Amino acid sequence: MELVIPTLDRLPGYVDALERGWTPDTLRPEVAGEQLDAIARDAGGFVARQDDPEARGGPVRLPDGSQAARLPSLRRWIWADGFCGAISLRWQPGTDALPPTCLGHVGYAVVPWRRGQGHATTALRAILPVAAALGLRRIEVVTDPVNAASIRVIERAGGVLAETFTVPDTLGGGAALRYRIATPGAGAETARPAGPAPVR
């Protein structure tokens, strides 16, 4: 498995996944259709926008339809004998903190027909040096408390439970778990919560 920078020559694998019902955004499933439309209009532009380290792409639409300022971000496709999924990293320059409109530094989604093969865990581990190179000492990853598969992925990648909290309605609502993972060189203490995980 490798994380690859999106390119036009690999785009057909990505399009095939979208056409088969997969979506890279678990909060907004309609993103799949939006991306297919964008690719049909300008495939080269779509690929070029996958990395946006200067947050030039304009506002981000939230699950409730409102908009928030875009964060610097990059995306990598998970590749192993073809397209397996995608992982994204977003950050605020100069800090490990995120604004309230962004739940976590990392989001990932593996296509259903390639799940259970360890790709999500490997991808999450592989993105940590990238985050470290950007100056992040730790990343935060959020998941649903009933998503046992995602919890296993995060914990196998070194995630430490930081808190159980309630997601704001603007981001979909419901209960969620926030994990922290130290980036290479930061040490485990960076990821460890100071006390018992609070419940909000």
PDB file of C-alpha atoms in Angstrom:
ATOM      1  CA  MET A   1       0.000   0.000   0.000  1.00  0.00           C
ATOM      2  CA  GLU A   2       1.177   3.534  -0.757  1.00  0.00           C
ATOM      3  CA  LEU A   3      -0.213   7.015  -0.463  1.00  0.00           C
ATOM      4  CA  VAL A   4      -0.069   8.696  -3.844  1.00  0.00           C
ATOM      5  CA  ILE A   5      -0.566  12.276  -4.951  1.00  0.00           C
ATOM      6  CA  PRO A   6      -3.714  12.422  -7.112  1.00  0.00           C
ATOM      7  CA  THR A   7      -2.846  12.439 -10.826  1.00  0.00           C
ATOM      8  CA  LEU A   8      -4.782  12.291 -14.063  1.00  0.00           C
ATOM      9  CA  ASP A   9      -3.460   8.849 -14.934  1.00  0.00           C
ATOM     10  CA  ARG A  10      -4.878   7.425 -11.689  1.00  0.00           C
ATOM     11  CA  LEU A  11      -8.149   9.370 -11.914  1.00  0.00           C
ATOM     12  CA  PRO A  12     -10.141   6.553 -13.624  1.00  0.00           C
ATOM     13  CA  GLY A  13      -9.801   4.430 -10.477  1.00  0.00           C
ATOM     14  CA  TYR A  14     -11.150   7.284  -8.388  1.00  0.00           C
ATOM     15  CA  VAL A  15     -14.040   7.899 -10.791  1.00  0.00           C
ATOM     16  CA  ASP A  16     -14.918   4.191 -10.791  1.00  0.00           C
ATOM     17  CA  ALA A  17     -15.195   4.250  -6.994  1.00  0.00           C
ATOM     18  CA  LEU A  18     -17.456   7.304  -7.060  1.00  0.00           C
ATOM     19  CA  GLU A  19     -19.667   5.723  -9.721  1.00  0.00           C
ATOM     20  CA  ARG A  20     -19.963   2.578  -7.597  1.00  0.00           C
ATOM     21  CA  GLY A  21     -21.411   4.587  -4.712  1.00  0.00           C
ATOM     22  CA  TRP A  22     -18.341   5.298  -2.600  1.00  0.00           C
ATOM     23  CA  THR A  23     -17.897   8.796  -1.168  1.00  0.00           C
ATOM     24  CA  PRO A  24     -14.748  10.431   0.261  1.00  0.00           C
ATOM     25  CA  ASP A  25     -16.851  12.523   2.675  1.00  0.00           C
ATOM     26  CA  THR A  26     -18.743  10.568   5.338  1.00  0.00           C
ATOM     27  CA  LEU A  27     -20.458  13.731   6.613  1.00  0.00           C
ATOM     28  CA  ARG A  28     -21.759  14.752   3.180  1.00  0.00           C
ATOM     29  CA  PRO A  29     -22.423  11.688   0.966  1.00  0.00           C
ATOM     30  CA  GLU A  30     -23.627  13.967  -1.829  1.00  0.00           C
ATOM     31  CA  VAL A  31     -19.982  14.950  -2.359  1.00  0.00           C
ATOM     32  CA  ALA A  32     -19.610  11.916  -4.653  1.00  0.00           C
ATOM     33  CA  GLY A  33     -22.047  13.344  -7.188  1.00  0.00           C
ATOM     34  CA  GLU A  34     -20.576  16.831  -6.865  1.00  0.00           C
ATOM     35  CA  GLN A  35     -17.117  15.477  -7.588  1.00  0.00           C
ATOM     36  CA  LEU A  36     -18.263  13.466 -10.603  1.00  0.00           C
ATOM     37  CA  ASP A  37     -19.767  16.667 -12.005  1.00  0.00           C
ATOM     38  CA  ALA A  38     -16.544  18.587 -11.307  1.00  0.00           C
ATOM     39  CA  ILE A  39     -14.439  15.901 -12.991  1.00  0.00           C
ATOM     40  CA  ALA A  40     -16.711  15.903 -16.045  1.00  0.00           C
ATOM     41  CA  ARG A  41     -16.294  19.679 -16.338  1.00  0.00           C
ATOM     42  CA  ASP A  42     -12.531  19.867 -15.746  1.00  0.00           C
ATOM     43  CA  ALA A  43     -10.648  16.717 -14.788  1.00  0.00           C
ATOM     44  CA  GLY A  44      -7.275  18.456 -14.696  1.00  0.00           C
ATOM     45  CA  GLY A  45      -8.562  21.218 -12.463  1.00  0.00           C
ATOM     46  CA  PHE A  46     -10.153  18.690 -10.116  1.00  0.00           C
ATOM     47  CA  VAL A  47      -6.875  16.816  -9.688  1.00  0.00           C
ATOM     48  CA  ALA A  48      -4.927  20.049  -9.192  1.00  0.00           C
ATOM     49  CA  ARG A  49      -7.289  21.121  -6.388  1.00  0.00           C
ATOM     50  CA  GLN A  50      -6.729  17.970  -4.337  1.00  0.00           C
ATOM     51  CA  ASP A  51      -3.767  19.645  -2.633  1.00  0.00           C
ATOM     52  CA  ASP A  52      -4.602  23.101  -1.309  1.00  0.00           C
ATOM     53  CA  PRO A  53      -1.873  23.999   1.230  1.00  0.00           C
ATOM     54  CA  GLU A  54      -2.714  27.700   0.990  1.00  0.00           C
ATOM     55  CA  ALA A  55      -6.494  27.240   1.378  1.00  0.00           C
ATOM     56  CA  ARG A  56      -7.294  28.972  -1.909  1.00  0.00           C
ATOM     57  CA  GLY A  57     -10.287  26.775  -2.719  1.00  0.00           C
ATOM     58  CA  GLY A  58     -12.961  28.946  -1.159  1.00  0.00           C
ATOM     59  CA  PRO A  59     -15.393  28.173   1.691  1.00  0.00           C
ATOM     60  CA  VAL A  60     -16.256  24.631   2.748  1.00  0.00           C
ATOM     61  CA  ARG A  61     -19.904  23.555   2.860  1.00  0.00           C
ATOM     62  CA  LEU A  62     -20.870  22.007   6.209  1.00  0.00           C
ATOM     63  CA  PRO A  63     -23.462  19.223   6.656  1.00  0.00           C
ATOM     64  CA  ASP A  64     -26.184  21.736   7.628  1.00  0.00           C
ATOM     65  CA  GLY A  65     -25.603  23.735   4.446  1.00  0.00           C
ATOM     66  CA  SER A  66     -23.717  26.597   6.078  1.00  0.00           C
ATOM     67  CA  GLN A  67     -20.183  27.501   5.069  1.00  0.00           C
ATOM     68  CA  ALA A  68     -16.872  27.797   6.906  1.00  0.00           C
ATOM     69  CA  ALA A  69     -13.454  29.098   5.979  1.00  0.00           C
ATOM     70  CA  ARG A  70     -11.326  26.485   4.235  1.00  0.00           C
ATOM     71  CA  LEU A  71      -8.247  25.182   6.044  1.00  0.00           C
ATOM     72  CA  PRO A  72      -4.976  24.350   4.325  1.00  0.00           C
ATOM     73  CA  SER A  73      -5.244  20.730   3.248  1.00  0.00           C
ATOM     74  CA  LEU A  74      -3.877  17.904   1.177  1.00  0.00           C
ATOM     75  CA  ARG A  75      -5.294  14.636  -0.054  1.00  0.00           C
ATOM     76  CA  ARG A  76      -3.650  11.347  -0.868  1.00  0.00           C
ATOM     77  CA  TRP A  77      -5.162   8.363  -2.584  1.00  0.00           C
ATOM     78  CA  ILE A  78      -4.690   4.985  -0.947  1.00  0.00           C
ATOM     79  CA  TRP A  79      -3.276   2.730  -3.650  1.00  0.00           C
ATOM     80  CA  ALA A  80      -2.623  -1.019  -3.619  1.00  0.00           C
ATOM     81  CA  ASP A  81      -3.192  -2.802  -6.923  1.00  0.00           C
ATOM     82  CA  GLY A  82      -5.629  -0.023  -7.732  1.00  0.00           C
ATOM     83  CA  PHE A  83      -7.601   2.640  -5.914  1.00  0.00           C
ATOM     84  CA  CYS A  84      -8.511   1.682  -2.329  1.00  0.00           C
ATOM     85  CA  GLY A  85      -9.678   4.965  -0.804  1.00  0.00           C
ATOM     86  CA  ALA A  86      -8.529   8.412   0.225  1.00  0.00           C
ATOM     87  CA  ILE A  87      -7.083  10.178   3.239  1.00  0.00           C
ATOM     88  CA  SER A  88      -7.007  13.921   3.843  1.00  0.00           C
ATOM     89  CA  LEU A  89      -5.049  16.132   6.221  1.00  0.00           C
ATOM     90  CA  ARG A  90      -6.050  19.676   7.203  1.00  0.00           C
ATOM     91  CA  TRP A  91      -4.403  22.055   9.637  1.00  0.00           C
ATOM     92  CA  GLN A  92      -4.057  25.592  10.930  1.00  0.00           C
ATOM     93  CA  PRO A  93      -0.555  26.968  10.370  1.00  0.00           C
ATOM     94  CA  GLY A  94       1.454  27.441  13.552  1.00  0.00           C
ATOM     95  CA  THR A  95      -0.780  25.451  15.905  1.00  0.00           C
ATOM     96  CA  ASP A  96      -2.027  21.949  16.664  1.00  0.00           C
ATOM     97  CA  ALA A  97      -5.501  23.370  17.366  1.00  0.00           C
ATOM     98  CA  LEU A  98      -8.427  23.295  14.954  1.00  0.00           C
ATOM     99  CA  PRO A  99     -11.366  25.705  14.636  1.00  0.00           C
ATOM    100  CA  PRO A 100     -14.776  24.513  15.910  1.00  0.00           C
ATOM    101  CA  THR A 101     -15.924  24.014  12.311  1.00  0.00           C
ATOM    102  CA  CYS A 102     -13.412  21.169  11.809  1.00  0.00           C
ATOM    103  CA  LEU A 103     -13.644  18.067  13.981  1.00  0.00           C
ATOM    104  CA  GLY A 104     -10.290  16.467  13.188  1.00  0.00           C
ATOM    105  CA  HIS A 105      -7.033  16.835  11.298  1.00  0.00           C
ATOM    106  CA  VAL A 106      -7.518  13.642   9.329  1.00  0.00           C
ATOM    107  CA  GLY A 107     -10.376  12.053   7.450  1.00  0.00           C
ATOM    108  CA  TYR A 108     -10.201   8.767   5.577  1.00  0.00           C
ATOM    109  CA  ALA A 109     -12.532   6.505   3.653  1.00  0.00           C
ATOM    110  CA  VAL A 110     -11.775   3.101   2.139  1.00  0.00           C
ATOM    111  CA  VAL A 111     -13.929   1.682  -0.652  1.00  0.00           C
ATOM    112  CA  PRO A 112     -16.218  -1.116   0.622  1.00  0.00           C
ATOM    113  CA  TRP A 113     -14.661  -3.804  -1.600  1.00  0.00           C
ATOM    114  CA  ARG A 114     -11.167  -3.179  -0.146  1.00  0.00           C
ATOM    115  CA  ARG A 115     -12.070  -2.913   3.539  1.00  0.00           C
ATOM    116  CA  GLY A 116     -10.703  -5.339   6.108  1.00  0.00           C
ATOM    117  CA  GLN A 117      -7.276  -5.431   4.428  1.00  0.00           C
ATOM    118  CA  GLY A 118      -5.484  -3.014   6.774  1.00  0.00           C
ATOM    119  CA  HIS A 119      -5.338  -0.139   4.287  1.00  0.00           C
ATOM    120  CA  ALA A 120      -6.924   2.473   6.580  1.00  0.00           C
ATOM    121  CA  THR A 121      -4.510   1.739   9.435  1.00  0.00           C
ATOM    122  CA  THR A 122      -1.497   1.797   7.123  1.00  0.00           C
ATOM    123  CA  ALA A 123      -2.675   5.046   5.529  1.00  0.00           C
ATOM    124  CA  LEU A 124      -3.235   6.713   8.899  1.00  0.00           C
ATOM    125  CA  ARG A 125       0.249   5.706  10.063  1.00  0.00           C
ATOM    126  CA  ALA A 126       1.722   6.925   6.772  1.00  0.00           C
ATOM    127  CA  ILE A 127       0.153  10.389   7.064  1.00  0.00           C
ATOM    128  CA  LEU A 128       1.779  11.019  10.466  1.00  0.00           C
ATOM    129  CA  PRO A 129       5.254  11.940   9.090  1.00  0.00           C
ATOM    130  CA  VAL A 130       3.530  14.288   6.638  1.00  0.00           C
ATOM    131  CA  ALA A 131       1.773  15.995   9.543  1.00  0.00           C
ATOM    132  CA  ALA A 132       5.057  16.199  11.458  1.00  0.00           C
ATOM    133  CA  ALA A 133       6.756  17.855   8.484  1.00  0.00           C
ATOM    134  CA  LEU A 134       4.034  20.519   8.586  1.00  0.00           C
ATOM    135  CA  GLY A 135       4.898  21.263  12.226  1.00  0.00           C
ATOM    136  CA  LEU A 136       2.087  19.320  13.889  1.00  0.00           C
ATOM    137  CA  ARG A 137       3.074  17.595  17.128  1.00  0.00           C
ATOM    138  CA  ARG A 138      -0.151  15.622  17.165  1.00  0.00           C
ATOM    139  CA  ILE A 139      -3.244  15.059  15.111  1.00  0.00           C
ATOM    140  CA  GLU A 140      -6.830  14.556  16.204  1.00  0.00           C
ATOM    141  CA  VAL A 141      -9.132  11.992  14.621  1.00  0.00           C
ATOM    142  CA  VAL A 142     -12.867  11.805  15.355  1.00  0.00           C
ATOM    143  CA  THR A 143     -15.119   8.796  14.954  1.00  0.00           C
ATOM    144  CA  ASP A 144     -18.571   7.549  15.867  1.00  0.00           C
ATOM    145  CA  PRO A 145     -18.681   5.557  19.156  1.00  0.00           C
ATOM    146  CA  VAL A 146     -20.459   2.674  17.391  1.00  0.00           C
ATOM    147  CA  ASN A 147     -17.943   2.481  14.526  1.00  0.00           C
ATOM    148  CA  ALA A 148     -15.851  -0.368  15.904  1.00  0.00           C
ATOM    149  CA  ALA A 149     -13.818  -0.727  12.696  1.00  0.00           C
ATOM    150  CA  SER A 150     -12.754   2.931  12.738  1.00  0.00           C
ATOM    151  CA  ILE A 151     -11.899   2.760  16.439  1.00  0.00           C
ATOM    152  CA  ARG A 152      -9.623  -0.221  15.751  1.00  0.00           C
ATOM    153  CA  VAL A 153      -7.930   1.660  12.904  1.00  0.00           C
ATOM    154  CA  ILE A 154      -7.225   4.688  15.082  1.00  0.00           C
ATOM    155  CA  GLU A 155      -6.005   2.701  18.080  1.00  0.00           C
ATOM    156  CA  ARG A 156      -3.738   0.516  15.938  1.00  0.00           C
ATOM    157  CA  ALA A 157      -2.206   3.721  14.548  1.00  0.00           C
ATOM    158  CA  GLY A 158      -1.414   4.914  18.086  1.00  0.00           C
ATOM    159  CA  GLY A 159      -4.570   6.845  18.897  1.00  0.00           C
ATOM    160  CA  VAL A 160      -5.284   7.698  22.536  1.00  0.00           C
ATOM    161  CA  LEU A 161      -8.853   8.567  23.517  1.00  0.00           C
ATOM    162  CA  ALA A 162      -9.003  12.237  24.494  1.00  0.00           C
ATOM    163  CA  GLU A 163     -12.730  12.770  24.964  1.00  0.00           C
ATOM    164  CA  THR A 164     -16.282  11.756  24.260  1.00  0.00           C
ATOM    165  CA  PHE A 165     -18.261  14.768  23.085  1.00  0.00           C
ATOM    166  CA  THR A 166     -21.384  15.924  21.290  1.00  0.00           C
ATOM    167  CA  VAL A 167     -20.900  17.046  17.699  1.00  0.00           C
ATOM    168  CA  PRO A 168     -22.425  20.479  16.967  1.00  0.00           C
ATOM    169  CA  ASP A 169     -25.631  20.372  14.921  1.00  0.00           C
ATOM    170  CA  THR A 170     -23.876  22.307  12.136  1.00  0.00           C
ATOM    171  CA  LEU A 171     -21.582  19.294  11.704  1.00  0.00           C
ATOM    172  CA  GLY A 172     -24.265  16.628  11.925  1.00  0.00           C
ATOM    173  CA  GLY A 173     -24.840  16.265  15.679  1.00  0.00           C
ATOM    174  CA  GLY A 174     -24.612  13.097  17.753  1.00  0.00           C
ATOM    175  CA  ALA A 175     -21.997  11.575  20.027  1.00  0.00           C
ATOM    176  CA  ALA A 176     -18.381  11.208  18.927  1.00  0.00           C
ATOM    177  CA  LEU A 177     -14.971  10.117  20.160  1.00  0.00           C
ATOM    178  CA  ARG A 178     -11.898  12.305  19.716  1.00  0.00           C
ATOM    179  CA  TYR A 179      -8.538  10.536  19.582  1.00  0.00           C
ATOM    180  CA  ARG A 180      -5.087  12.082  19.561  1.00  0.00           C
ATOM    181  CA  ILE A 181      -2.040  10.594  17.868  1.00  0.00           C
ATOM    182  CA  ALA A 182       1.474  11.922  18.413  1.00  0.00           C
ATOM    183  CA  THR A 183       3.431  12.551  15.244  1.00  0.00           C
ATOM    184  CA  PRO A 184       6.952  11.111  14.842  1.00  0.00           C
ATOM    185  CA  GLY A 185       9.376  12.791  17.206  1.00  0.00           C
ATOM    186  CA  ALA A 186       6.651  14.322  19.373  1.00  0.00           C
ATOM    187  CA  GLY A 187       6.462  11.545  21.963  1.00  0.00           C
ATOM    188  CA  ALA A 188       3.427   9.764  23.358  1.00  0.00           C
ATOM    189  CA  GLU A 189       2.842  12.428  26.033  1.00  0.00           C
ATOM    190  CA  THR A 190       1.719  14.801  23.294  1.00  0.00           C
ATOM    191  CA  ALA A 191      -1.231  12.545  22.489  1.00  0.00           C
ATOM    192  CA  ARG A 192      -2.180  11.570  26.040  1.00  0.00           C
ATOM    193  CA  PRO A 193      -5.056  13.484  27.672  1.00  0.00           C
ATOM    194  CA  ALA A 194      -4.235  15.189  30.969  1.00  0.00           C
ATOM    195  CA  GLY A 195      -6.914  13.299  32.923  1.00  0.00           C
ATOM    196  CA  PRO A 196      -9.967  11.127  32.445  1.00  0.00           C
ATOM    197  CA  ALA A 197     -11.670  11.602  29.122  1.00  0.00           C
ATOM    198  CA  PRO A 198     -14.446  14.143  29.721  1.00  0.00           C
ATOM    199  CA  VAL A 199     -18.007  13.511  28.611  1.00  0.00           C
ATOM    200  CA  ARG A 200     -19.874  16.474  27.083  1.00  0.00           C
TER     201      ARG A 200
END
